[in-house]
Amino acid sequence: MSTLIDAGRVAEHNAKLQANLQADYDALAGVLARRGQDIEKLTAAAQRFAVALPSWGVGTGGTRFARFPGKGEPRNVFEKMEDCGVIHQLTRATPSVSLHFPWDKTTDPSALRQQAEGYGLGFDAVNSNTFQDQQGQEHSYKYGSLTSQDAATRAQAVAHNIECIELGKALGSKGLTVWVGDGANFPGQHNLRGALERYLDSARGIYAALPDDWQMYIEHKLFEPAFYATTIADWGTSFACAQQLGPKAKCLVDLGHHAPNTNIEMIVARLAQFGKLGGFHFNDSKYGDDDLDSGSINPFQLFLVFNELADAEQRDGAGFNPAYMLDQSHNVTDPIESLMNSAAEVQRAAVQAALVDRAALKQYQESNDALQSAQALKQAYRTDVSAILAMARLRSGGAIDPVACYRASGYREKAAEARPAKAGASSSGIV
Ligand code: RM4
Ligand code: MN
Ligand code: MN
């Protein structure tokens, strides 16, 4: 199937919307100028913003109960890259893809790299998968992988992670994300301390195989699939392990991996303070690991996370550079549309956080003016920066309204014809 959307169509789409966008942009420029802010600087920063796409996000996700496949779903990693190419073409905010092995395993990494380059895409962290058994594997992960009681099973899980590093090297990736679902369903099932000791021992084996310019991202998650005690359940455990392993190990915060009402922005501040904030899996949730679109449930929380990131950047300068990735999976929307929206919502939070008057906020804080401190954040959060986002896309060669442009292009219908469902080909691999 012909890839990407015809550039002429994108230009046509933009031509129709450009006059209205300019009017909105000029009006916003005036509002911001009265606050002493230069819209052009904000737009330039929005153009530099980047968040990685999850390869598993372009397929329809499932729940524990079922998966309802959509039309034209990608059936292999090359088709996933086609969809990622379109998302980046229209949003200009997603220049890299995070792959998941073995779901995305290929025998021809250089062909994959070449295809990606053709779309202006690179590769962000690669993800290992020891939370399900793979065909032909010798030892089962039913009772755990990196924490397994059985040394041969642990060795197999370590070897898989090392294989992921090797594939990542061939693709130009610089990081490995390790999430393990290992844990216990019953009190007593695990010796809690023993399981973590085994985890650390295995993780040291992975860490030793990391190239010097790589990072290992330790992703914690409160529960699921283990329902009583997950070995890497919280940021405290993740932080302790990252400390034990060394400077290349850092913590990854997936927004959906905490108990409801957890103050995630405070976790972000703590990890940044101690130099262990490795990166994010952005998504949104109401109850658990819901993997909904970023900013769809609690956009204020997303803003508060970026407010901490802006503060850390101001304190720590250019060395502060956490990896931004999306991690979502859907049952009811077109995944391409959802990923485009999520990228824009994360970018929106970054721009809104840049609007916070940090000098004024500091003064309010120092004089214990709680009300004005809160208002300083609210003023930034309430500002509709949509025109900045759209202008950034337009100037970078993307679409003013990516979803409308995508729908008008007929891409999904063409994909449905070119990609008839294949038995046994699962795009997300989750259910
Ligand atoms: C996990 C976790 C990982 C992701 C898998 C698919 O809950 O979020 O990051 O790789 O789901
Ligand atoms: Mn995740
Ligand atoms: Mn998750």
mmCIF file of C-alpha atoms and ligand atoms in Angstrom, residues 179 219 221 254 257 283 289 291 327, ligand 3:
data_model
loop_
_atom_site.group_PDB
_atom_site.id
_atom_site.type_symbol
_atom_site.label_atom_id
_atom_site.label_comp_id
_atom_site.label_asym_id
_atom_site.label_seq_id
_atom_site.Cartn_x
_atom_site.Cartn_y
_atom_site.Cartn_z
ATOM 1 C CA TRP A 179 8.714 -3.974 33.034
ATOM 2 C CA GLU A 219 9.156 0.602 35.123
ATOM 3 C CA LYS A 221 3.444 -0.898 38.418
ATOM 4 C CA ASP A 254 3.924 5.178 33.612
ATOM 5 C CA HIS A 257 0.714 2.489 37.254
ATOM 6 C CA ASN A 283 -1.418 7.777 29.181
ATOM 7 C CA ASP A 289 -3.628 0.623 34.257
ATOM 8 C CA ASP A 291 -4.056 2.951 29.116
ATOM 9 C CA ASP A 327 1.902 3.871 26.248
HETATM 10 MN MN MN B 3 0.862 -0.535 31.752
#
